[in-house]
PDB file of C-alpha atoms in Angstrom:
ATOM      1  CA  MET A   1       0.103   0.555  -0.101  1.00  0.00           C
ATOM      2  CA  TRP A   2       1.401   3.360  -0.783  1.00  0.00           C
ATOM      3  CA  GLU A   3       0.746   6.682   0.088  1.00  0.00           C
ATOM      4  CA  ARG A   4       1.422   9.851  -2.547  1.00  0.00           C
ATOM      5  CA  GLU A   5       2.027  13.684  -2.108  1.00  0.00           C
ATOM      6  CA  ASN A   6      -0.599  15.950  -2.203  1.00  0.00           C
ATOM      7  CA  GLU A   7      -2.490  12.601  -2.154  1.00  0.00           C
ATOM      8  CA  TYR A   8      -0.689  11.494  -5.652  1.00  0.00           C
ATOM      9  CA  TYR A   9       2.255  10.770  -4.711  1.00  0.00           C
ATOM     10  CA  SER A  10       4.326  10.077  -1.593  1.00  0.00           C
ATOM     11  CA  GLY A  11       4.510   6.202  -0.685  1.00  0.00           C
ATOM     12  CA  ILE A  12       4.198   5.528   3.178  1.00  0.00           C
ATOM     13  CA  LEU A  13       4.746   2.081   4.408  1.00  0.00           C
ATOM     14  CA  MET A  14       3.278   2.267   7.932  1.00  0.00           C
ATOM     15  CA  ASN A  15       4.541   0.187  10.794  1.00  0.00           C
ATOM     16  CA  PRO A  16       1.567  -1.167  13.490  1.00  0.00           C
ATOM     17  CA  PHE A  17       1.385   1.452  16.234  1.00  0.00           C
ATOM     18  CA  HIS A  18      -0.500   0.986  19.444  1.00  0.00           C
ATOM     19  CA  PHE A  19      -3.591   3.645  18.580  1.00  0.00           C
ATOM     20  CA  SER A  20      -6.358   3.338  17.105  1.00  0.00           C
ATOM     21  CA  THR A  21      -5.726   4.100  13.517  1.00  0.00           C
ATOM     22  CA  ARG A  22      -2.897   3.120  13.465  1.00  0.00           C
ATOM     23  CA  ARG A  23      -4.001  -0.266  14.137  1.00  0.00           C
ATOM     24  CA  LEU A  24      -6.652  -0.595  11.870  1.00  0.00           C
ATOM     25  CA  VAL A  25      -3.937   1.046   8.908  1.00  0.00           C
ATOM     26  CA  SER A  26      -1.988  -2.149  10.652  1.00  0.00           C
ATOM     27  CA  GLN A  27      -3.972  -4.414   9.267  1.00  0.00           C
ATOM     28  CA  ILE A  28      -4.784  -3.176   5.782  1.00  0.00           C
ATOM     29  CA  TYR A  29      -1.359  -3.299   4.691  1.00  0.00           C
ATOM     30  CA  CYS A  30      -1.339  -7.237   6.226  1.00  0.00           C
ATOM     31  CA  GLY A  31      -4.196  -7.866   4.769  1.00  0.00           C
ATOM     32  CA  LEU A  32      -6.620  -8.220   7.205  1.00  0.00           C
ATOM     33  CA  LYS A  33     -10.387  -6.581   8.010  1.00  0.00           C
ATOM     34  CA  PRO A  34     -10.557  -4.629  11.177  1.00  0.00           C
ATOM     35  CA  ALA A  35     -11.960  -5.738  13.874  1.00  0.00           C
ATOM     36  CA  SER A  36     -15.862  -4.915  13.186  1.00  0.00           C
ATOM     37  CA  SER A  37     -17.630  -4.495  16.713  1.00  0.00           C
ATOM     38  CA  LYS A  38     -21.412  -3.221  16.804  1.00  0.00           C
ATOM     39  CA  LYS A  39     -21.113  -0.226  16.814  1.00  0.00           C
ATOM     40  CA  GLN A  40     -18.807  -0.003  13.848  1.00  0.00           C
ATOM     41  CA  ARG A  41     -21.488  -2.550  11.671  1.00  0.00           C
ATOM     42  CA  ILE A  42     -23.463   0.053  12.700  1.00  0.00           C
ATOM     43  CA  CYS A  43     -21.853   3.179  11.339  1.00  0.00           C
ATOM     44  CA  PHE A  44     -20.867   1.800   8.192  1.00  0.00           C
ATOM     45  CA  GLU A  45     -23.401   0.260   7.063  1.00  0.00           C
ATOM     46  CA  MET A  46     -25.446   3.627   7.978  1.00  0.00           C
ATOM     47  CA  ALA A  47     -28.416   5.251   5.487  1.00  0.00           C
ATOM     48  CA  ARG A  48     -26.172   6.940   1.795  1.00  0.00           C
ATOM     49  CA  PRO A  49     -24.812  10.606   3.036  1.00  0.00           C
ATOM     50  CA  SER A  50     -27.060  13.703   3.117  1.00  0.00           C
ATOM     51  CA  SER A  51     -26.276  16.686   0.417  1.00  0.00           C
ATOM     52  CA  ASN A  52     -28.325  18.835   2.939  1.00  0.00           C
ATOM     53  CA  MET A  53     -26.448  21.862   3.646  1.00  0.00           C
ATOM     54  CA  VAL A  54     -29.063  23.161   6.269  1.00  0.00           C
ATOM     55  CA  ASP A  55     -28.682  19.980   7.880  1.00  0.00           C
ATOM     56  CA  PHE A  56     -24.876  20.411   7.559  1.00  0.00           C
ATOM     57  CA  ARG A  57     -24.970  23.627   8.875  1.00  0.00           C
ATOM     58  CA  GLU A  58     -26.827  22.772  11.931  1.00  0.00           C
ATOM     59  CA  VAL A  59     -24.035  20.431  13.113  1.00  0.00           C
ATOM     60  CA  PHE A  60     -21.235  22.762  12.228  1.00  0.00           C
ATOM     61  CA  ALA A  61     -22.953  25.250  14.313  1.00  0.00           C
ATOM     62  CA  LYS A  62     -22.553  23.199  17.452  1.00  0.00           C
ATOM     63  CA  ALA A  63     -19.200  21.245  16.678  1.00  0.00           C
ATOM     64  CA  LYS A  64     -16.613  22.325  19.641  1.00  0.00           C
ATOM     65  CA  HIS A  65     -13.525  20.580  17.672  1.00  0.00           C
ATOM     66  CA  ILE A  66     -13.456  20.095  13.916  1.00  0.00           C
ATOM     67  CA  ALA A  67     -10.655  18.431  11.924  1.00  0.00           C
ATOM     68  CA  ILE A  68     -10.844  18.960   8.535  1.00  0.00           C
ATOM     69  CA  ILE A  69      -8.654  16.546   5.949  1.00  0.00           C
ATOM     70  CA  THR A  70      -7.482  17.601   2.923  1.00  0.00           C
ATOM     71  CA  GLY A  71      -6.498  16.072  -0.357  1.00  0.00           C
ATOM     72  CA  ALA A  72      -5.032  17.154  -3.662  1.00  0.00           C
ATOM     73  CA  GLY A  73      -8.526  18.408  -4.305  1.00  0.00           C
ATOM     74  CA  VAL A  74      -7.978  21.212  -2.775  1.00  0.00           C
ATOM     75  CA  SER A  75      -4.788  22.454  -4.568  1.00  0.00           C
ATOM     76  CA  ALA A  76      -5.505  21.283  -8.184  1.00  0.00           C
ATOM     77  CA  GLU A  77      -7.862  24.323  -7.858  1.00  0.00           C
ATOM     78  CA  SER A  78      -4.912  26.439  -7.687  1.00  0.00           C
ATOM     79  CA  GLY A  79      -3.602  24.898 -10.735  1.00  0.00           C
ATOM     80  CA  VAL A  80      -1.282  22.650  -8.954  1.00  0.00           C
ATOM     81  CA  PRO A  81      -1.275  19.958 -10.938  1.00  0.00           C
ATOM     82  CA  THR A  82      -1.634  16.507  -9.623  1.00  0.00           C
ATOM     83  CA  PHE A  83       0.763  13.466 -11.246  1.00  0.00           C
ATOM     84  CA  ARG A  84      -2.108  12.055 -11.434  1.00  0.00           C
ATOM     85  CA  GLY A  85      -3.855   9.492 -14.403  1.00  0.00           C
ATOM     86  CA  ALA A  86      -2.239   9.451 -18.202  1.00  0.00           C
ATOM     87  CA  GLY A  87      -0.748  12.490 -17.590  1.00  0.00           C
ATOM     88  CA  GLY A  88       0.850  12.233 -14.825  1.00  0.00           C
ATOM     89  CA  TYR A  89       4.645  12.193 -16.406  1.00  0.00           C
ATOM     90  CA  TRP A  90       7.620  15.161 -15.739  1.00  0.00           C
ATOM     91  CA  ARG A  91       9.790  14.283 -18.503  1.00  0.00           C
ATOM     92  CA  LYS A  92       9.230  10.863 -19.419  1.00  0.00           C
ATOM     93  CA  TRP A  93       9.044   9.892 -15.766  1.00  0.00           C
ATOM     94  CA  GLN A  94       5.972   9.562 -13.558  1.00  0.00           C
ATOM     95  CA  ALA A  95       6.259  10.346  -9.829  1.00  0.00           C
ATOM     96  CA  GLN A  96       6.520   7.659  -8.078  1.00  0.00           C
ATOM     97  CA  GLU A  97       9.555   6.723 -10.065  1.00  0.00           C
ATOM     98  CA  LEU A  98      11.122   9.861  -8.851  1.00  0.00           C
ATOM     99  CA  ALA A  99       9.985  10.588  -5.210  1.00  0.00           C
ATOM    100  CA  THR A 100      12.140   7.149  -3.742  1.00  0.00           C
ATOM    101  CA  PRO A 101      15.509   7.193  -1.931  1.00  0.00           C
ATOM    102  CA  GLU A 102      16.517   4.647  -4.644  1.00  0.00           C
ATOM    103  CA  ALA A 103      15.861   7.212  -7.199  1.00  0.00           C
ATOM    104  CA  PHE A 104      17.430   9.976  -5.601  1.00  0.00           C
ATOM    105  CA  ALA A 105      20.611   7.388  -4.320  1.00  0.00           C
ATOM    106  CA  ARG A 106      20.850   6.683  -7.883  1.00  0.00           C
ATOM    107  CA  ASN A 107      20.498  10.274  -9.422  1.00  0.00           C
ATOM    108  CA  PRO A 108      20.180  13.507  -7.275  1.00  0.00           C
ATOM    109  CA  SER A 109      20.748  15.927  -9.629  1.00  0.00           C
ATOM    110  CA  ARG A 110      17.408  14.403 -11.388  1.00  0.00           C
ATOM    111  CA  VAL A 111      15.404  14.242  -8.343  1.00  0.00           C
ATOM    112  CA  TRP A 112      16.680  17.984  -7.375  1.00  0.00           C
ATOM    113  CA  GLU A 113      15.367  19.360 -10.690  1.00  0.00           C
ATOM    114  CA  PHE A 114      12.550  17.671 -10.236  1.00  0.00           C
ATOM    115  CA  TYR A 115      11.562  19.356  -7.228  1.00  0.00           C
ATOM    116  CA  HIS A 116      13.124  22.308  -7.966  1.00  0.00           C
ATOM    117  CA  TYR A 117      10.639  22.751 -10.896  1.00  0.00           C
ATOM    118  CA  ARG A 118       7.710  21.804  -8.455  1.00  0.00           C
ATOM    119  CA  ARG A 119       8.592  24.141  -5.701  1.00  0.00           C
ATOM    120  CA  GLU A 120       9.680  27.553  -8.719  1.00  0.00           C
ATOM    121  CA  LEU A 121       6.070  26.069 -10.037  1.00  0.00           C
ATOM    122  CA  MET A 122       4.748  26.607  -6.437  1.00  0.00           C
ATOM    123  CA  MET A 123       5.758  29.313  -5.703  1.00  0.00           C
ATOM    124  CA  SER A 124       3.953  31.461  -8.202  1.00  0.00           C
ATOM    125  CA  LYS A 125       0.458  29.939  -6.959  1.00  0.00           C
ATOM    126  CA  HIS A 126      -2.004  31.303  -4.804  1.00  0.00           C
ATOM    127  CA  PRO A 127      -4.238  29.404  -2.460  1.00  0.00           C
ATOM    128  CA  ASN A 128      -8.009  29.089  -3.695  1.00  0.00           C
ATOM    129  CA  PRO A 129     -11.117  30.010  -2.206  1.00  0.00           C
ATOM    130  CA  ALA A 130     -11.486  26.790   0.125  1.00  0.00           C
ATOM    131  CA  HIS A 131      -7.710  27.613   1.319  1.00  0.00           C
ATOM    132  CA  ILE A 132      -9.340  30.852   2.489  1.00  0.00           C
ATOM    133  CA  SER A 133     -12.355  29.871   3.955  1.00  0.00           C
ATOM    134  CA  ILE A 134     -10.953  27.329   5.884  1.00  0.00           C
ATOM    135  CA  ALA A 135      -8.010  30.072   7.238  1.00  0.00           C
ATOM    136  CA  GLU A 136     -10.811  31.961   7.983  1.00  0.00           C
ATOM    137  CA  CYS A 137     -12.900  29.561   9.538  1.00  0.00           C
ATOM    138  CA  GLU A 138     -10.181  28.907  12.369  1.00  0.00           C
ATOM    139  CA  THR A 139      -9.851  32.340  13.350  1.00  0.00           C
ATOM    140  CA  ARG A 140     -13.339  33.114  13.736  1.00  0.00           C
ATOM    141  CA  LEU A 141     -14.611  30.092  15.596  1.00  0.00           C
ATOM    142  CA  SER A 142     -11.057  30.711  17.688  1.00  0.00           C
ATOM    143  CA  LYS A 143     -12.482  33.341  18.903  1.00  0.00           C
ATOM    144  CA  GLN A 144     -15.346  31.515  20.181  1.00  0.00           C
ATOM    145  CA  GLY A 145     -13.332  29.000  22.370  1.00  0.00           C
ATOM    146  CA  ARG A 146     -13.781  26.902  19.030  1.00  0.00           C
ATOM    147  CA  SER A 147     -11.102  24.918  17.069  1.00  0.00           C
ATOM    148  CA  VAL A 148     -10.277  23.813  14.033  1.00  0.00           C
ATOM    149  CA  VAL A 149      -7.628  21.848  13.014  1.00  0.00           C
ATOM    150  CA  VAL A 150      -6.890  21.211   8.871  1.00  0.00           C
ATOM    151  CA  ILE A 151      -4.531  18.064   8.342  1.00  0.00           C
ATOM    152  CA  THR A 152      -3.161  17.484   5.210  1.00  0.00           C
ATOM    153  CA  GLN A 153      -1.408  15.332   2.253  1.00  0.00           C
ATOM    154  CA  ASN A 154      -0.428  18.142   0.391  1.00  0.00           C
ATOM    155  CA  ILE A 155       2.874  19.996  -0.001  1.00  0.00           C
ATOM    156  CA  ASP A 156       2.593  22.675  -0.929  1.00  0.00           C
ATOM    157  CA  GLU A 157       1.890  25.193   1.893  1.00  0.00           C
ATOM    158  CA  LEU A 158      -1.495  26.547   0.502  1.00  0.00           C
ATOM    159  CA  HIS A 159      -2.851  26.327   3.362  1.00  0.00           C
ATOM    160  CA  ARG A 160      -0.579  28.145   5.073  1.00  0.00           C
ATOM    161  CA  LYS A 161      -0.156  30.402   3.135  1.00  0.00           C
ATOM    162  CA  ALA A 162      -4.046  31.260   3.235  1.00  0.00           C
ATOM    163  CA  GLY A 163      -3.095  31.846   6.944  1.00  0.00           C
ATOM    164  CA  THR A 164      -3.884  28.083   8.791  1.00  0.00           C
ATOM    165  CA  LYS A 165      -2.551  27.917  12.201  1.00  0.00           C
ATOM    166  CA  HIS A 166      -3.273  24.550  13.666  1.00  0.00           C
ATOM    167  CA  LEU A 167      -1.555  22.629  10.239  1.00  0.00           C
ATOM    168  CA  LEU A 168      -0.311  18.663  10.493  1.00  0.00           C
ATOM    169  CA  GLU A 169       1.471  18.194   7.286  1.00  0.00           C
ATOM    170  CA  ILE A 170       1.496  14.382   7.190  1.00  0.00           C
ATOM    171  CA  HIS A 171       3.614  14.417   4.112  1.00  0.00           C
ATOM    172  CA  GLY A 172       5.693  17.105   5.203  1.00  0.00           C
ATOM    173  CA  SER A 173       6.414  20.439   2.523  1.00  0.00           C
ATOM    174  CA  LEU A 174       8.506  21.087  -0.481  1.00  0.00           C
ATOM    175  CA  PHE A 175       9.962  24.486   1.213  1.00  0.00           C
ATOM    176  CA  LYS A 176      11.599  22.601   3.723  1.00  0.00           C
ATOM    177  CA  THR A 177      15.186  20.326   3.299  1.00  0.00           C
ATOM    178  CA  ARG A 178      16.853  17.878   5.863  1.00  0.00           C
ATOM    179  CA  CYS A 179      20.221  17.420   5.367  1.00  0.00           C
ATOM    180  CA  THR A 180      21.418  13.848   5.052  1.00  0.00           C
ATOM    181  CA  SER A 181      24.500  13.812   7.231  1.00  0.00           C
ATOM    182  CA  CYS A 182      23.399  15.583  10.178  1.00  0.00           C
ATOM    183  CA  GLY A 183      19.926  14.744   9.637  1.00  0.00           C
ATOM    184  CA  ASN A 184      18.613  18.698  10.449  1.00  0.00           C
ATOM    185  CA  VAL A 185      15.259  20.062   9.604  1.00  0.00           C
ATOM    186  CA  THR A 186      15.036  23.915   8.141  1.00  0.00           C
ATOM    187  CA  GLU A 187      12.441  26.442   6.168  1.00  0.00           C
ATOM    188  CA  ASN A 188      13.857  27.190   2.540  1.00  0.00           C
ATOM    189  CA  TYR A 189      12.311  29.464   0.263  1.00  0.00           C
ATOM    190  CA  LYS A 190      15.042  30.177  -1.765  1.00  0.00           C
ATOM    191  CA  SER A 191      14.770  30.927  -5.492  1.00  0.00           C
ATOM    192  CA  PRO A 192      16.525  28.687  -6.957  1.00  0.00           C
ATOM    193  CA  ILE A 193      17.154  26.800  -3.787  1.00  0.00           C
ATOM    194  CA  CYS A 194      21.204  26.675  -5.244  1.00  0.00           C
ATOM    195  CA  PRO A 195      22.652  28.465  -8.191  1.00  0.00           C
ATOM    196  CA  ALA A 196      23.504  25.521 -10.028  1.00  0.00           C
ATOM    197  CA  LEU A 197      19.477  24.405 -10.081  1.00  0.00           C
ATOM    198  CA  ALA A 198      18.947  28.101 -11.547  1.00  0.00           C
ATOM    199  CA  GLY A 199      16.908  27.649 -15.243  1.00  0.00           C
ATOM    200  CA  LYS A 200      16.533  23.970 -14.822  1.00  0.00           C
ATOM    201  CA  GLY A 201      14.205  21.003 -14.009  1.00  0.00           C
ATOM    202  CA  ALA A 202      11.879  22.244 -17.434  1.00  0.00           C
ATOM    203  CA  PRO A 203       9.254  19.248 -17.784  1.00  0.00           C
ATOM    204  CA  GLY A 204       8.996  18.469 -21.442  1.00  0.00           C
ATOM    205  CA  PRO A 205      10.273  15.327 -22.236  1.00  0.00           C
ATOM    206  CA  GLU A 206      12.387  16.407 -24.759  1.00  0.00           C
ATOM    207  CA  ALA A 207      14.346  17.978 -21.879  1.00  0.00           C
ATOM    208  CA  LYS A 208      17.844  16.474 -20.537  1.00  0.00           C
ATOM    209  CA  ASP A 209      19.146  16.078 -17.382  1.00  0.00           C
ATOM    210  CA  ALA A 210      21.786  18.836 -16.355  1.00  0.00           C
ATOM    211  CA  GLY A 211      23.801  16.226 -14.837  1.00  0.00           C
ATOM    212  CA  ILE A 212      24.673  18.588 -12.102  1.00  0.00           C
ATOM    213  CA  PRO A 213      27.914  17.503  -9.773  1.00  0.00           C
ATOM    214  CA  VAL A 214      26.785  15.978  -6.439  1.00  0.00           C
ATOM    215  CA  GLU A 215      29.012  18.931  -4.681  1.00  0.00           C
ATOM    216  CA  ASP A 216      27.205  21.601  -5.983  1.00  0.00           C
ATOM    217  CA  LEU A 217      23.661  20.485  -5.181  1.00  0.00           C
ATOM    218  CA  PRO A 218      21.949  22.113  -1.956  1.00  0.00           C
ATOM    219  CA  ARG A 219      24.091  21.386   1.097  1.00  0.00           C
ATOM    220  CA  CYS A 220      23.829  21.603   4.415  1.00  0.00           C
ATOM    221  CA  GLU A 221      24.911  24.831   6.202  1.00  0.00           C
ATOM    222  CA  ASP A 222      25.319  23.355   9.565  1.00  0.00           C
ATOM    223  CA  CYS A 223      27.896  20.210   8.598  1.00  0.00           C
ATOM    224  CA  SER A 224      27.756  20.806   4.340  1.00  0.00           C
ATOM    225  CA  GLY A 225      25.759  17.559   3.659  1.00  0.00           C
ATOM    226  CA  LEU A 226      23.954  16.902   0.697  1.00  0.00           C
ATOM    227  CA  LEU A 227      20.040  18.408   1.310  1.00  0.00           C
ATOM    228  CA  ARG A 228      16.990  16.216   0.063  1.00  0.00           C
ATOM    229  CA  PRO A 229      13.393  17.636   0.264  1.00  0.00           C
ATOM    230  CA  HIS A 230      11.654  17.356   3.774  1.00  0.00           C
ATOM    231  CA  VAL A 231       8.994  15.244   1.842  1.00  0.00           C
ATOM    232  CA  VAL A 232       7.960  11.714   2.494  1.00  0.00           C
ATOM    233  CA  TRP A 233       8.594   9.241  -0.261  1.00  0.00           C
ATOM    234  CA  PHE A 234       7.512   6.076  -1.238  1.00  0.00           C
ATOM    235  CA  GLY A 235       9.143   3.391   1.104  1.00  0.00           C
ATOM    236  CA  GLU A 236       9.510   5.272   3.761  1.00  0.00           C
ATOM    237  CA  THR A 237       7.468   5.589   7.299  1.00  0.00           C
ATOM    238  CA  LEU A 238       5.276   8.594   8.025  1.00  0.00           C
ATOM    239  CA  ASP A 239       6.200  10.622  11.170  1.00  0.00           C
ATOM    240  CA  SER A 240       5.538   9.267  14.240  1.00  0.00           C
ATOM    241  CA  ASP A 241       5.480  12.686  16.387  1.00  0.00           C
ATOM    242  CA  ILE A 242       3.069  14.018  13.023  1.00  0.00           C
ATOM    243  CA  LEU A 243       0.730  10.724  13.553  1.00  0.00           C
ATOM    244  CA  THR A 244       0.700  11.307  17.249  1.00  0.00           C
ATOM    245  CA  ALA A 245      -0.269  15.018  17.259  1.00  0.00           C
ATOM    246  CA  VAL A 246      -3.694  13.970  14.204  1.00  0.00           C
ATOM    247  CA  GLU A 247      -4.778  10.579  16.568  1.00  0.00           C
ATOM    248  CA  LYS A 248      -4.954  12.932  18.993  1.00  0.00           C
ATOM    249  CA  GLU A 249      -7.235  15.576  17.455  1.00  0.00           C
ATOM    250  CA  LEU A 250      -9.228  12.416  15.616  1.00  0.00           C
ATOM    251  CA  GLU A 251     -10.107  11.127  19.015  1.00  0.00           C
ATOM    252  CA  ILE A 252     -11.527  14.770  19.999  1.00  0.00           C
ATOM    253  CA  CYS A 253     -13.266  15.694  17.131  1.00  0.00           C
ATOM    254  CA  ASP A 254     -16.710  16.665  17.402  1.00  0.00           C
ATOM    255  CA  LEU A 255     -16.952  17.284  13.205  1.00  0.00           C
ATOM    256  CA  CYS A 256     -14.687  15.971  10.641  1.00  0.00           C
ATOM    257  CA  LEU A 257     -14.594  16.988   7.013  1.00  0.00           C
ATOM    258  CA  VAL A 258     -12.865  15.697   4.089  1.00  0.00           C
ATOM    259  CA  VAL A 259     -12.276  17.809   1.395  1.00  0.00           C
ATOM    260  CA  GLY A 260     -10.651  17.362  -1.707  1.00  0.00           C
ATOM    261  CA  THR A 261      -9.110  13.931  -1.492  1.00  0.00           C
ATOM    262  CA  SER A 262     -10.125  10.826  -2.832  1.00  0.00           C
ATOM    263  CA  SER A 263     -10.344   8.322  -0.006  1.00  0.00           C
ATOM    264  CA  LEU A 264      -7.752   5.660  -1.556  1.00  0.00           C
ATOM    265  CA  VAL A 265      -4.731   6.884  -0.311  1.00  0.00           C
ATOM    266  CA  TYR A 266      -3.486   4.797   3.203  1.00  0.00           C
ATOM    267  CA  PRO A 267      -3.673   5.947   6.090  1.00  0.00           C
ATOM    268  CA  ALA A 268      -5.141   9.424   5.377  1.00  0.00           C
ATOM    269  CA  ALA A 269      -8.094   7.475   3.837  1.00  0.00           C
ATOM    270  CA  MET A 270      -8.478   5.244   7.558  1.00  0.00           C
ATOM    271  CA  PHE A 271      -9.108   8.701   9.265  1.00  0.00           C
ATOM    272  CA  ALA A 272     -12.405   9.602   8.264  1.00  0.00           C
ATOM    273  CA  PRO A 273     -13.976   6.357   8.659  1.00  0.00           C
ATOM    274  CA  GLN A 274     -12.457   5.957  11.965  1.00  0.00           C
ATOM    275  CA  VAL A 275     -14.022   8.903  12.955  1.00  0.00           C
ATOM    276  CA  SER A 276     -17.664   7.545  11.508  1.00  0.00           C
ATOM    277  CA  ALA A 277     -17.156   4.285  12.920  1.00  0.00           C
ATOM    278  CA  ARG A 278     -17.275   5.941  16.400  1.00  0.00           C
ATOM    279  CA  GLY A 279     -20.561   8.074  15.683  1.00  0.00           C
ATOM    280  CA  VAL A 280     -18.900  11.653  15.108  1.00  0.00           C
ATOM    281  CA  PRO A 281     -20.333  13.572  11.641  1.00  0.00           C
ATOM    282  CA  VAL A 282     -18.287  13.531   8.580  1.00  0.00           C
ATOM    283  CA  ALA A 283     -18.798  15.725   6.159  1.00  0.00           C
ATOM    284  CA  GLU A 284     -17.105  14.586   1.957  1.00  0.00           C
ATOM    285  CA  PHE A 285     -16.875  17.396  -0.173  1.00  0.00           C
ATOM    286  CA  ASN A 286     -15.555  15.954  -3.206  1.00  0.00           C
ATOM    287  CA  MET A 287     -15.869  16.353  -7.379  1.00  0.00           C
ATOM    288  CA  GLN A 288     -17.735  12.909  -7.283  1.00  0.00           C
ATOM    289  CA  SER A 289     -18.403  10.178  -4.437  1.00  0.00           C
ATOM    290  CA  THR A 290     -15.366   7.764  -3.129  1.00  0.00           C
ATOM    291  CA  PRO A 291     -15.157   4.783  -1.696  1.00  0.00           C
ATOM    292  CA  ALA A 292     -15.543   5.911   1.642  1.00  0.00           C
ATOM    293  CA  THR A 293     -18.834   8.549   1.111  1.00  0.00           C
ATOM    294  CA  ASP A 294     -21.603   5.715   1.869  1.00  0.00           C
ATOM    295  CA  LYS A 295     -20.064   5.500   5.011  1.00  0.00           C
ATOM    296  CA  PHE A 296     -20.055   9.618   5.624  1.00  0.00           C
ATOM    297  CA  SER A 297     -23.203  11.585   6.635  1.00  0.00           C
ATOM    298  CA  PHE A 298     -22.836  13.766   4.588  1.00  0.00           C
ATOM    299  CA  HIS A 299     -21.829  14.135   0.720  1.00  0.00           C
ATOM    300  CA  PHE A 300     -21.182  17.555  -1.629  1.00  0.00           C
ATOM    301  CA  ALA A 301     -20.257  17.019  -4.887  1.00  0.00           C
ATOM    302  CA  GLY A 302     -18.989  19.631  -6.499  1.00  0.00           C
ATOM    303  CA  PRO A 303     -14.671  22.421  -6.547  1.00  0.00           C
ATOM    304  CA  CYS A 304     -14.382  22.408  -3.456  1.00  0.00           C
ATOM    305  CA  GLY A 305     -13.824  26.080  -3.617  1.00  0.00           C
ATOM    306  CA  THR A 306     -18.224  26.680  -4.949  1.00  0.00           C
ATOM    307  CA  THR A 307     -18.839  24.107  -1.747  1.00  0.00           C
ATOM    308  CA  LEU A 308     -16.878  25.054   1.366  1.00  0.00           C
ATOM    309  CA  PRO A 309     -17.193  28.304   1.425  1.00  0.00           C
ATOM    310  CA  PRO A 310     -20.642  28.859   2.102  1.00  0.00           C
ATOM    311  CA  ALA A 311     -20.078  25.164   4.562  1.00  0.00           C
ATOM    312  CA  LEU A 312     -18.072  26.737   6.801  1.00  0.00           C
ATOM    313  CA  ALA A 313     -19.683  30.791   6.642  1.00  0.00           C
ATOM    314  CA  ARG A 314     -20.171  32.370   9.739  1.00  0.00           C
ATOM    315  CA  HIS A 315     -23.486  30.942  10.991  1.00  0.00           C
ATOM    316  CA  GLU A 316     -26.207  33.149  12.557  1.00  0.00           C
ATOM    317  CA  THR A 317     -25.811  31.345  15.946  1.00  0.00           C
ATOM    318  CA  GLU A 318     -22.549  32.342  16.502  1.00  0.00           C
ATOM    319  CA  ILE A 319     -21.692  34.977  18.884  1.00  0.00           C
ATOM    320  CA  ILE A 320     -19.290  36.657  17.731  1.00  0.00           C
ATOM    321  CA  SER A 321     -16.981  39.430  20.180  1.00  0.00           C
TER     322      SER A 321
END
């Protein structure tokens, strides 16, 4: 089972954890079915989800701890390529062929060209109404003693650009680096990230590798070790501290939104069904139904930038001080 950056890309093979969500994930990887208590069976066999926005708004108005899980569909509306399907190539490679420790070990120059291209592209992209409505909702509800947490599979930092503060990036960030020698993680917004990558990274199939010498690639300021993007690649595990934080948020939330995600990629695909299994309302905002749709209380079809703002707007019962 694989995970992907921006829901499409970073591969993760999970290890078993003692937390409930991770137990489910480890069972999936082992080819086992999740334990099915009577309560879970009842929740998973609920009626088809509602698309009644008035009913959702009533649930939203009462929620104290809201968890919002976001995927590639949110960023796609900002013009971020998904690297999925037949057109999902950079030069002649699919992203999955470049996003591995083995690919980086074989050809760090090629991998860094790919990430340089993506970093430069993202510097020209901006949050869309979905990102902005989430950030504004967080700010507004915090003044009422209510909380909003965003758990994102995306690595583009558009939530951060929009103003989201309580953010858990489970796949890392395009704008962080990690030293392969000392392990130091730092934010890095340089453009280009190093002089040797200036003008490199053209995506077309006719483009050739620059063949940048490894000593000219991004280097650590502390130990001069080779830097790599601080994202989770295929074959790597998610950060256990971030997973612990995610688990805590999912355990206390009383409303969960799933926004712009296919619900096909693990472990994130299990987060919302696990919340639903304990009887918490879950609302899905996506272009189409997903394999998890029937497990949820609500489903709103359409572009997230259109459906989400009215869902998260100030409710008439809210008291603003």
